PDB file of C-alpha atoms in Angstrom:
ATOM      1  CA  UNK A1292       0.041   0.132  -0.075  1.00 72.00           C
ATOM      2  CA  UNK A1293       1.220   3.667  -0.440  1.00 82.00           C
ATOM      3  CA  UNK A1294       0.130   6.863   1.002  1.00 89.00           C
ATOM      4  CA  UNK A1295       1.478  10.494   1.434  1.00 93.00           C
ATOM      5  CA  UNK A1296       1.379  12.807   4.254  1.00 95.00           C
ATOM      6  CA  UNK A1297       1.613  16.506   4.056  1.00 96.00           C
ATOM      7  CA  UNK A1298       2.566  17.785   7.064  1.00 95.00           C
ATOM      8  CA  UNK A1299       1.259  21.490   6.644  1.00 95.00           C
ATOM      9  CA  UNK A1300      -2.182  22.174   5.641  1.00 95.00           C
ATOM     10  CA  UNK A1301      -1.719  25.693   5.605  1.00 97.00           C
ATOM     11  CA  UNK A1302       1.667  27.698   4.905  1.00 98.00           C
ATOM     12  CA  UNK A1303       2.159  31.445   4.851  1.00 97.00           C
ATOM     13  CA  UNK A1304       5.021  33.136   3.329  1.00 97.00           C
ATOM     14  CA  UNK A1305       5.990  36.660   2.400  1.00 97.00           C
ATOM     15  CA  UNK A1306       6.869  37.594  -0.949  1.00 97.00           C
ATOM     16  CA  UNK A1307      10.525  37.152  -1.896  1.00 97.00           C
ATOM     17  CA  UNK A1308      11.065  34.596   1.136  1.00 97.00           C
ATOM     18  CA  UNK A1309      11.828  30.947   0.772  1.00 97.00           C
ATOM     19  CA  UNK A1310       8.915  28.183   0.516  1.00 98.00           C
ATOM     20  CA  UNK A1311       9.201  24.970   2.099  1.00 98.00           C
ATOM     21  CA  UNK A1312       6.281  22.401   1.675  1.00 98.00           C
ATOM     22  CA  UNK A1313       6.709  19.357   3.730  1.00 98.00           C
ATOM     23  CA  UNK A1314       5.893  15.606   2.453  1.00 97.00           C
ATOM     24  CA  UNK A1315       6.496  12.025   3.599  1.00 97.00           C
ATOM     25  CA  UNK A1316       5.480   8.932   1.757  1.00 94.00           C
ATOM     26  CA  UNK A1317       4.911   5.169   2.141  1.00 90.00           C
ATOM     27  CA  UNK A1318       5.416   2.968  -0.343  1.00 81.00           C
ATOM     28  CA  UNK A1319       5.658  -1.039  -0.821  1.00 74.00           C
ATOM     29  CA  UNK A1320       7.583  -0.595  -4.111  1.00 73.00           C
ATOM     30  CA  UNK A1321       9.949   1.545  -5.601  1.00 76.00           C
ATOM     31  CA  UNK A1322       7.954   4.882  -5.712  1.00 84.00           C
ATOM     32  CA  UNK A1323       7.552   7.603  -8.450  1.00 86.00           C
ATOM     33  CA  UNK A1324       6.859  10.858  -6.498  1.00 91.00           C
ATOM     34  CA  UNK A1325       5.075  14.073  -7.888  1.00 92.00           C
ATOM     35  CA  UNK A1326       4.165  17.561  -7.052  1.00 96.00           C
ATOM     36  CA  UNK A1327       1.215  18.890  -8.729  1.00 95.00           C
ATOM     37  CA  UNK A1328      -0.167  22.251  -8.162  1.00 95.00           C
ATOM     38  CA  UNK A1329      -3.851  23.390  -8.471  1.00 93.00           C
ATOM     39  CA  UNK A1330      -4.880  26.899  -8.849  1.00 90.00           C
ATOM     40  CA  UNK A1331      -8.485  27.966  -7.886  1.00 82.00           C
ATOM     41  CA  UNK A1332     -10.988  26.968 -10.758  1.00 74.00           C
ATOM     42  CA  UNK A1333      -8.014  25.524 -13.037  1.00 79.00           C
ATOM     43  CA  UNK A1334      -6.716  21.924 -13.445  1.00 82.00           C
ATOM     44  CA  UNK A1335      -4.064  20.086 -11.747  1.00 90.00           C
ATOM     45  CA  UNK A1336      -0.480  21.031 -13.003  1.00 91.00           C
ATOM     46  CA  UNK A1337       2.471  19.049 -12.717  1.00 91.00           C
ATOM     47  CA  UNK A1338       5.444  20.883 -11.134  1.00 94.00           C
ATOM     48  CA  UNK A1339       8.025  18.043 -10.887  1.00 92.00           C
ATOM     49  CA  UNK A1340       8.458  14.389 -10.667  1.00 89.00           C
ATOM     50  CA  UNK A1341      11.005  12.037  -9.175  1.00 89.00           C
ATOM     51  CA  UNK A1342      11.260   8.425 -11.129  1.00 79.00           C
ATOM     52  CA  UNK A1343      14.688   6.958  -9.602  1.00 74.00           C
ATOM     53  CA  UNK A1344      17.371   9.224 -11.619  1.00 73.00           C
ATOM     54  CA  UNK A1345      18.822  12.277  -9.726  1.00 82.00           C
ATOM     55  CA  UNK A1346      17.595  12.634  -6.400  1.00 88.00           C
ATOM     56  CA  UNK A1347      17.387  16.366  -6.424  1.00 93.00           C
ATOM     57  CA  UNK A1348      14.585  17.292  -9.013  1.00 93.00           C
ATOM     58  CA  UNK A1349      14.059  20.720 -10.450  1.00 94.00           C
ATOM     59  CA  UNK A1350      10.754  21.627 -11.906  1.00 93.00           C
ATOM     60  CA  UNK A1351       8.915  24.514 -13.273  1.00 93.00           C
ATOM     61  CA  UNK A1352       8.758  28.101 -11.875  1.00 93.00           C
ATOM     62  CA  UNK A1353      11.780  27.668 -10.007  1.00 96.00           C
ATOM     63  CA  UNK A1354      10.450  24.989  -7.514  1.00 97.00           C
ATOM     64  CA  UNK A1355      12.833  22.057  -6.671  1.00 96.00           C
ATOM     65  CA  UNK A1356      12.370  18.815  -4.634  1.00 97.00           C
ATOM     66  CA  UNK A1357      15.030  16.483  -3.040  1.00 94.00           C
ATOM     67  CA  UNK A1358      14.321  12.558  -2.631  1.00 93.00           C
ATOM     68  CA  UNK A1359      15.555  11.361   0.864  1.00 93.00           C
ATOM     69  CA  UNK A1360      15.113   7.673   0.799  1.00 90.00           C
ATOM     70  CA  UNK A1361      16.142   7.240   4.573  1.00 91.00           C
ATOM     71  CA  UNK A1362      13.748   9.833   5.711  1.00 93.00           C
ATOM     72  CA  UNK A1363      10.959   8.928   3.267  1.00 93.00           C
ATOM     73  CA  UNK A1364      10.468  12.596   2.395  1.00 95.00           C
ATOM     74  CA  UNK A1365       9.977  14.594  -0.759  1.00 96.00           C
ATOM     75  CA  UNK A1366       9.911  18.192   0.067  1.00 97.00           C
ATOM     76  CA  UNK A1367       9.056  20.868  -2.153  1.00 98.00           C
ATOM     77  CA  UNK A1368      11.233  24.341  -1.992  1.00 97.00           C
ATOM     78  CA  UNK A1369      11.721  27.463  -3.701  1.00 98.00           C
ATOM     79  CA  UNK A1370      14.176  29.963  -2.789  1.00 97.00           C
ATOM     80  CA  UNK A1371      12.080  33.168  -3.462  1.00 97.00           C
ATOM     81  CA  UNK A1372       8.129  33.159  -3.358  1.00 97.00           C
ATOM     82  CA  UNK A1373       6.001  35.078  -6.036  1.00 96.00           C
ATOM     83  CA  UNK A1374       2.553  36.342  -5.542  1.00 96.00           C
ATOM     84  CA  UNK A1375       1.345  34.077  -8.426  1.00 94.00           C
ATOM     85  CA  UNK A1376       2.494  31.058  -6.330  1.00 96.00           C
ATOM     86  CA  UNK A1377      -0.510  31.221  -4.182  1.00 96.00           C
ATOM     87  CA  UNK A1378      -2.380  27.635  -4.744  1.00 96.00           C
ATOM     88  CA  UNK A1379      -2.975  24.362  -3.480  1.00 96.00           C
ATOM     89  CA  UNK A1380       0.087  21.919  -3.647  1.00 97.00           C
ATOM     90  CA  UNK A1381      -0.209  18.158  -3.681  1.00 96.00           C
ATOM     91  CA  UNK A1382       2.055  15.699  -3.084  1.00 96.00           C
ATOM     92  CA  UNK A1383       1.750  12.458  -4.905  1.00 93.00           C
ATOM     93  CA  UNK A1384       2.843   9.007  -4.864  1.00 90.00           C
ATOM     94  CA  UNK A1385       3.053   6.263  -7.393  1.00 84.00           C
ATOM     95  CA  UNK A1386       4.196   2.529  -7.367  1.00 74.00           C
ATOM     96  CA  UNK A1387       6.364   1.980 -10.501  1.00 64.00           C
ATOM     97  CA  UNK A1388       6.468  -1.774  -9.988  1.00 61.00           C
ATOM     98  CA  UNK A1389       2.770  -2.589  -9.965  1.00 60.00           C
ATOM     99  CA  UNK A1390       0.373  -2.632 -13.077  1.00 57.00           C
ATOM    100  CA  UNK A1391      -1.989  -0.520 -11.076  1.00 61.00           C
ATOM    101  CA  UNK A1392       0.201   2.743 -11.183  1.00 65.00           C
ATOM    102  CA  UNK A1393      -2.770   5.177  -9.928  1.00 73.00           C
ATOM    103  CA  UNK A1394      -1.582   8.113  -8.139  1.00 84.00           C
ATOM    104  CA  UNK A1395      -2.085   8.448  -4.646  1.00 89.00           C
ATOM    105  CA  UNK A1396      -2.608  12.105  -3.440  1.00 93.00           C
ATOM    106  CA  UNK A1397      -1.917  13.857  -0.015  1.00 95.00           C
ATOM    107  CA  UNK A1398      -4.401  16.104   1.367  1.00 94.00           C
ATOM    108  CA  UNK A1399      -3.044  19.109  -0.060  1.00 96.00           C
ATOM    109  CA  UNK A1400      -1.014  22.381   1.417  1.00 97.00           C
ATOM    110  CA  UNK A1401      -2.445  25.542   0.683  1.00 96.00           C
ATOM    111  CA  UNK A1402       0.437  28.178   0.174  1.00 97.00           C
ATOM    112  CA  UNK A1403      -0.441  31.860   0.973  1.00 97.00           C
ATOM    113  CA  UNK A1404       1.945  34.476  -0.070  1.00 97.00           C
ATOM    114  CA  UNK A1405       1.638  37.676   1.603  1.00 96.00           C
ATOM    115  CA  UNK A1406       2.728  40.887  -0.340  1.00 94.00           C
TER     116      UNK A1406
ATOM    117  CA  UNK B 554      -0.902  18.690 -28.787  1.00 62.00           C
ATOM    118  CA  UNK B 555      -4.521  19.037 -27.158  1.00 80.00           C
ATOM    119  CA  UNK B 556      -5.119  18.055 -23.822  1.00 90.00           C
ATOM    120  CA  UNK B 557      -7.619  16.192 -21.732  1.00 93.00           C
ATOM    121  CA  UNK B 558     -10.990  17.620 -22.639  1.00 95.00           C
ATOM    122  CA  UNK B 559     -13.951  16.880 -19.955  1.00 95.00           C
ATOM    123  CA  UNK B 560     -17.558  17.962 -20.242  1.00 96.00           C
ATOM    124  CA  UNK B 561     -19.992  19.623 -18.892  1.00 96.00           C
ATOM    125  CA  UNK B 562     -17.786  21.956 -16.520  1.00 94.00           C
ATOM    126  CA  UNK B 563     -20.446  22.256 -14.024  1.00 96.00           C
ATOM    127  CA  UNK B 564     -23.334  20.500 -13.279  1.00 97.00           C
ATOM    128  CA  UNK B 565     -26.212  20.991 -10.485  1.00 98.00           C
ATOM    129  CA  UNK B 566     -28.774  18.506 -10.054  1.00 97.00           C
ATOM    130  CA  UNK B 567     -31.117  17.370  -7.236  1.00 97.00           C
ATOM    131  CA  UNK B 568     -30.449  14.244  -5.111  1.00 96.00           C
ATOM    132  CA  UNK B 569     -31.936  11.041  -6.376  1.00 96.00           C
ATOM    133  CA  UNK B 570     -31.127  12.178 -10.138  1.00 97.00           C
ATOM    134  CA  UNK B 571     -28.910  10.685 -12.340  1.00 97.00           C
ATOM    135  CA  UNK B 572     -25.868  12.432 -14.175  1.00 98.00           C
ATOM    136  CA  UNK B 573     -23.278  11.582 -16.610  1.00 98.00           C
ATOM    137  CA  UNK B 574     -19.905  13.116 -17.299  1.00 97.00           C
ATOM    138  CA  UNK B 575     -17.608  12.755 -20.538  1.00 97.00           C
ATOM    139  CA  UNK B 576     -13.966  12.577 -21.123  1.00 97.00           C
ATOM    140  CA  UNK B 577     -11.879  12.695 -24.201  1.00 96.00           C
ATOM    141  CA  UNK B 578      -7.926  11.530 -22.882  1.00 94.00           C
ATOM    142  CA  UNK B 579      -5.167  12.919 -25.072  1.00 92.00           C
ATOM    143  CA  UNK B 580      -4.713  11.165 -28.477  1.00 90.00           C
ATOM    144  CA  UNK B 581      -2.798   7.901 -28.080  1.00 86.00           C
ATOM    145  CA  UNK B 582      -3.091   7.610 -24.235  1.00 88.00           C
ATOM    146  CA  UNK B 583      -3.851   3.992 -23.385  1.00 87.00           C
ATOM    147  CA  UNK B 584      -4.461   4.527 -19.703  1.00 89.00           C
ATOM    148  CA  UNK B 585      -7.687   6.542 -18.483  1.00 93.00           C
ATOM    149  CA  UNK B 586      -8.406   7.532 -14.921  1.00 93.00           C
ATOM    150  CA  UNK B 587     -11.464   8.864 -13.252  1.00 96.00           C
ATOM    151  CA  UNK B 588     -10.550  10.719  -9.776  1.00 96.00           C
ATOM    152  CA  UNK B 589     -13.125  12.369  -7.423  1.00 97.00           C
ATOM    153  CA  UNK B 590     -12.006  15.619  -5.364  1.00 95.00           C
ATOM    154  CA  UNK B 591     -14.124  16.436  -2.269  1.00 95.00           C
ATOM    155  CA  UNK B 592     -13.584  20.296  -1.264  1.00 90.00           C
ATOM    156  CA  UNK B 593     -10.724  20.427   0.932  1.00 87.00           C
ATOM    157  CA  UNK B 594      -9.146  17.128   0.022  1.00 90.00           C
ATOM    158  CA  UNK B 595      -6.766  15.581  -2.710  1.00 92.00           C
ATOM    159  CA  UNK B 596      -8.265  13.546  -5.233  1.00 94.00           C
ATOM    160  CA  UNK B 597      -9.166  10.096  -4.895  1.00 94.00           C
ATOM    161  CA  UNK B 598      -9.087   7.327  -7.633  1.00 92.00           C
ATOM    162  CA  UNK B 599     -12.356   5.927  -8.725  1.00 96.00           C
ATOM    163  CA  UNK B 600     -11.478   3.700 -11.618  1.00 94.00           C
ATOM    164  CA  UNK B 601      -8.568   2.966 -13.909  1.00 92.00           C
ATOM    165  CA  UNK B 602      -8.934   1.813 -17.617  1.00 92.00           C
ATOM    166  CA  UNK B 603      -6.161   0.292 -19.617  1.00 88.00           C
ATOM    167  CA  UNK B 604      -7.615   0.679 -23.304  1.00 87.00           C
ATOM    168  CA  UNK B 605     -11.064  -0.451 -22.624  1.00 85.00           C
ATOM    169  CA  UNK B 606     -10.397  -2.948 -20.018  1.00 90.00           C
ATOM    170  CA  UNK B 607     -10.706  -1.875 -16.227  1.00 92.00           C
ATOM    171  CA  UNK B 608      -7.643  -2.287 -14.066  1.00 88.00           C
ATOM    172  CA  UNK B 609      -8.614  -1.195 -10.976  1.00 89.00           C
ATOM    173  CA  UNK B 610     -11.980  -0.092  -9.721  1.00 93.00           C
ATOM    174  CA  UNK B 611     -11.895  -1.209  -6.053  1.00 90.00           C
ATOM    175  CA  UNK B 612     -12.985   2.552  -4.735  1.00 91.00           C
ATOM    176  CA  UNK B 613     -15.701   2.956  -7.187  1.00 95.00           C
ATOM    177  CA  UNK B 614     -19.023   2.998  -5.237  1.00 94.00           C
ATOM    178  CA  UNK B 615     -20.777   0.183  -7.406  1.00 94.00           C
ATOM    179  CA  UNK B 616     -24.154   0.619  -6.416  1.00 95.00           C
ATOM    180  CA  UNK B 617     -24.607   4.160  -7.845  1.00 97.00           C
ATOM    181  CA  UNK B 618     -21.448   4.738  -9.898  1.00 97.00           C
ATOM    182  CA  UNK B 619     -20.548   3.059 -13.172  1.00 97.00           C
ATOM    183  CA  UNK B 620     -18.050   4.090 -16.108  1.00 97.00           C
ATOM    184  CA  UNK B 621     -17.334   2.493 -19.547  1.00 95.00           C
ATOM    185  CA  UNK B 622     -14.540   3.250 -22.027  1.00 94.00           C
ATOM    186  CA  UNK B 623     -16.055   1.843 -25.291  1.00 82.00           C
ATOM    187  CA  UNK B 624     -13.220   1.438 -28.069  1.00 85.00           C
ATOM    188  CA  UNK B 625     -10.544   2.409 -25.760  1.00 83.00           C
ATOM    189  CA  UNK B 626     -10.865   6.051 -26.218  1.00 91.00           C
ATOM    190  CA  UNK B 627     -13.483   8.323 -24.830  1.00 95.00           C
ATOM    191  CA  UNK B 628     -15.259   7.497 -21.542  1.00 97.00           C
ATOM    192  CA  UNK B 629     -18.307   8.401 -19.529  1.00 97.00           C
ATOM    193  CA  UNK B 630     -18.598   8.052 -15.641  1.00 98.00           C
ATOM    194  CA  UNK B 631     -22.210   7.968 -14.375  1.00 98.00           C
ATOM    195  CA  UNK B 632     -23.809   8.646 -11.239  1.00 97.00           C
ATOM    196  CA  UNK B 633     -27.390   7.024 -10.639  1.00 97.00           C
ATOM    197  CA  UNK B 634     -28.966   7.893  -8.061  1.00 96.00           C
ATOM    198  CA  UNK B 635     -26.795  10.788  -7.047  1.00 97.00           C
ATOM    199  CA  UNK B 636     -26.683  11.682  -3.257  1.00 97.00           C
ATOM    200  CA  UNK B 637     -25.384  14.772  -1.532  1.00 97.00           C
ATOM    201  CA  UNK B 638     -21.987  13.658  -0.722  1.00 96.00           C
ATOM    202  CA  UNK B 639     -21.316  13.154  -4.278  1.00 97.00           C
ATOM    203  CA  UNK B 640     -20.936  16.470  -4.689  1.00 98.00           C
ATOM    204  CA  UNK B 641     -17.402  17.141  -5.749  1.00 97.00           C
ATOM    205  CA  UNK B 642     -15.209  17.736  -8.825  1.00 96.00           C
ATOM    206  CA  UNK B 643     -14.658  14.851 -11.045  1.00 97.00           C
ATOM    207  CA  UNK B 644     -11.206  14.820 -12.622  1.00 96.00           C
ATOM    208  CA  UNK B 645     -10.327  12.718 -15.744  1.00 96.00           C
ATOM    209  CA  UNK B 646      -6.425  12.026 -16.306  1.00 93.00           C
ATOM    210  CA  UNK B 647      -4.690   9.996 -18.825  1.00 91.00           C
ATOM    211  CA  UNK B 648      -1.344   8.504 -19.188  1.00 86.00           C
ATOM    212  CA  UNK B 649       1.090   7.573 -22.023  1.00 80.00           C
ATOM    213  CA  UNK B 650       2.637   4.791 -20.405  1.00 61.00           C
ATOM    214  CA  UNK B 651       1.810   1.417 -19.197  1.00 55.00           C
ATOM    215  CA  UNK B 652       3.287  -1.791 -17.263  1.00 48.00           C
ATOM    216  CA  UNK B 653       5.504  -2.450 -14.352  1.00 46.00           C
ATOM    217  CA  UNK B 654       9.218  -1.456 -14.689  1.00 40.00           C
ATOM    218  CA  UNK B 655       8.559   1.910 -16.474  1.00 44.00           C
ATOM    219  CA  UNK B 656       9.967   5.044 -15.224  1.00 48.00           C
ATOM    220  CA  UNK B 657       7.402   7.365 -15.922  1.00 57.00           C
ATOM    221  CA  UNK B 658       3.571   7.580 -14.648  1.00 65.00           C
ATOM    222  CA  UNK B 659       3.111  11.018 -15.538  1.00 77.00           C
ATOM    223  CA  UNK B 660      -0.593  11.674 -15.698  1.00 85.00           C
ATOM    224  CA  UNK B 661      -2.421  14.599 -17.637  1.00 89.00           C
ATOM    225  CA  UNK B 662      -5.231  16.109 -16.141  1.00 92.00           C
ATOM    226  CA  UNK B 663      -8.523  17.641 -17.602  1.00 93.00           C
ATOM    227  CA  UNK B 664      -9.792  20.693 -16.028  1.00 92.00           C
ATOM    228  CA  UNK B 665     -12.840  18.552 -14.300  1.00 94.00           C
ATOM    229  CA  UNK B 666     -16.372  18.618 -13.995  1.00 96.00           C
ATOM    230  CA  UNK B 667     -18.036  20.261 -10.709  1.00 95.00           C
ATOM    231  CA  UNK B 668     -21.049  18.568  -9.560  1.00 98.00           C
ATOM    232  CA  UNK B 669     -23.528  19.741  -6.857  1.00 97.00           C
ATOM    233  CA  UNK B 670     -26.047  17.719  -5.476  1.00 97.00           C
ATOM    234  CA  UNK B 671     -28.750  19.787  -3.993  1.00 96.00           C
TER     235      UNK B 671
END
């Protein structure tokens, strides 16, 4: 079985300061890990993905995440927040070794960016 | 390339009525998924198709929900009869890869259908 825990339901930062959204996962197999972003009334957009290559993954809009197997974590970071980053962020796990391959989503972290 | 298309975008019905949602995946994508996203939660898988066969429907409430993917392309999701707790956004996603051992399971999501049951 696979599961994801997003440790913060809400995160508030000031524009220009760093962003850290925390995620821990559980997987019986070799996981693929993703971060998706959802802006209000818009579809889910893939930010970045880890699929067993480099453990530090760079995504769109300056976001990056580091896969740490020993800590079962996949935290999302950005050096400097922008107002347009305000959205809901989902950490997602998928088992690469099974035919099921569906995504298991965390409960989401709402990022607020203060001017 | 065109993205995943869904219709309608919004639907309001009364409880005990029936409703159907339609999804057209990205051309050539073999795998299609339906997810339910209740307000304030992450999406939850309802059903996964591989071409026109069902791979996983373990979380589909089969007493009221049904889905089909005729000819392995478009898909419809139906609820009959609807309950208040079915109010949610229904997301369709498709993926170009299949099978174990592959490195990429990226899924592409449509805009969703927001269902309100009164």
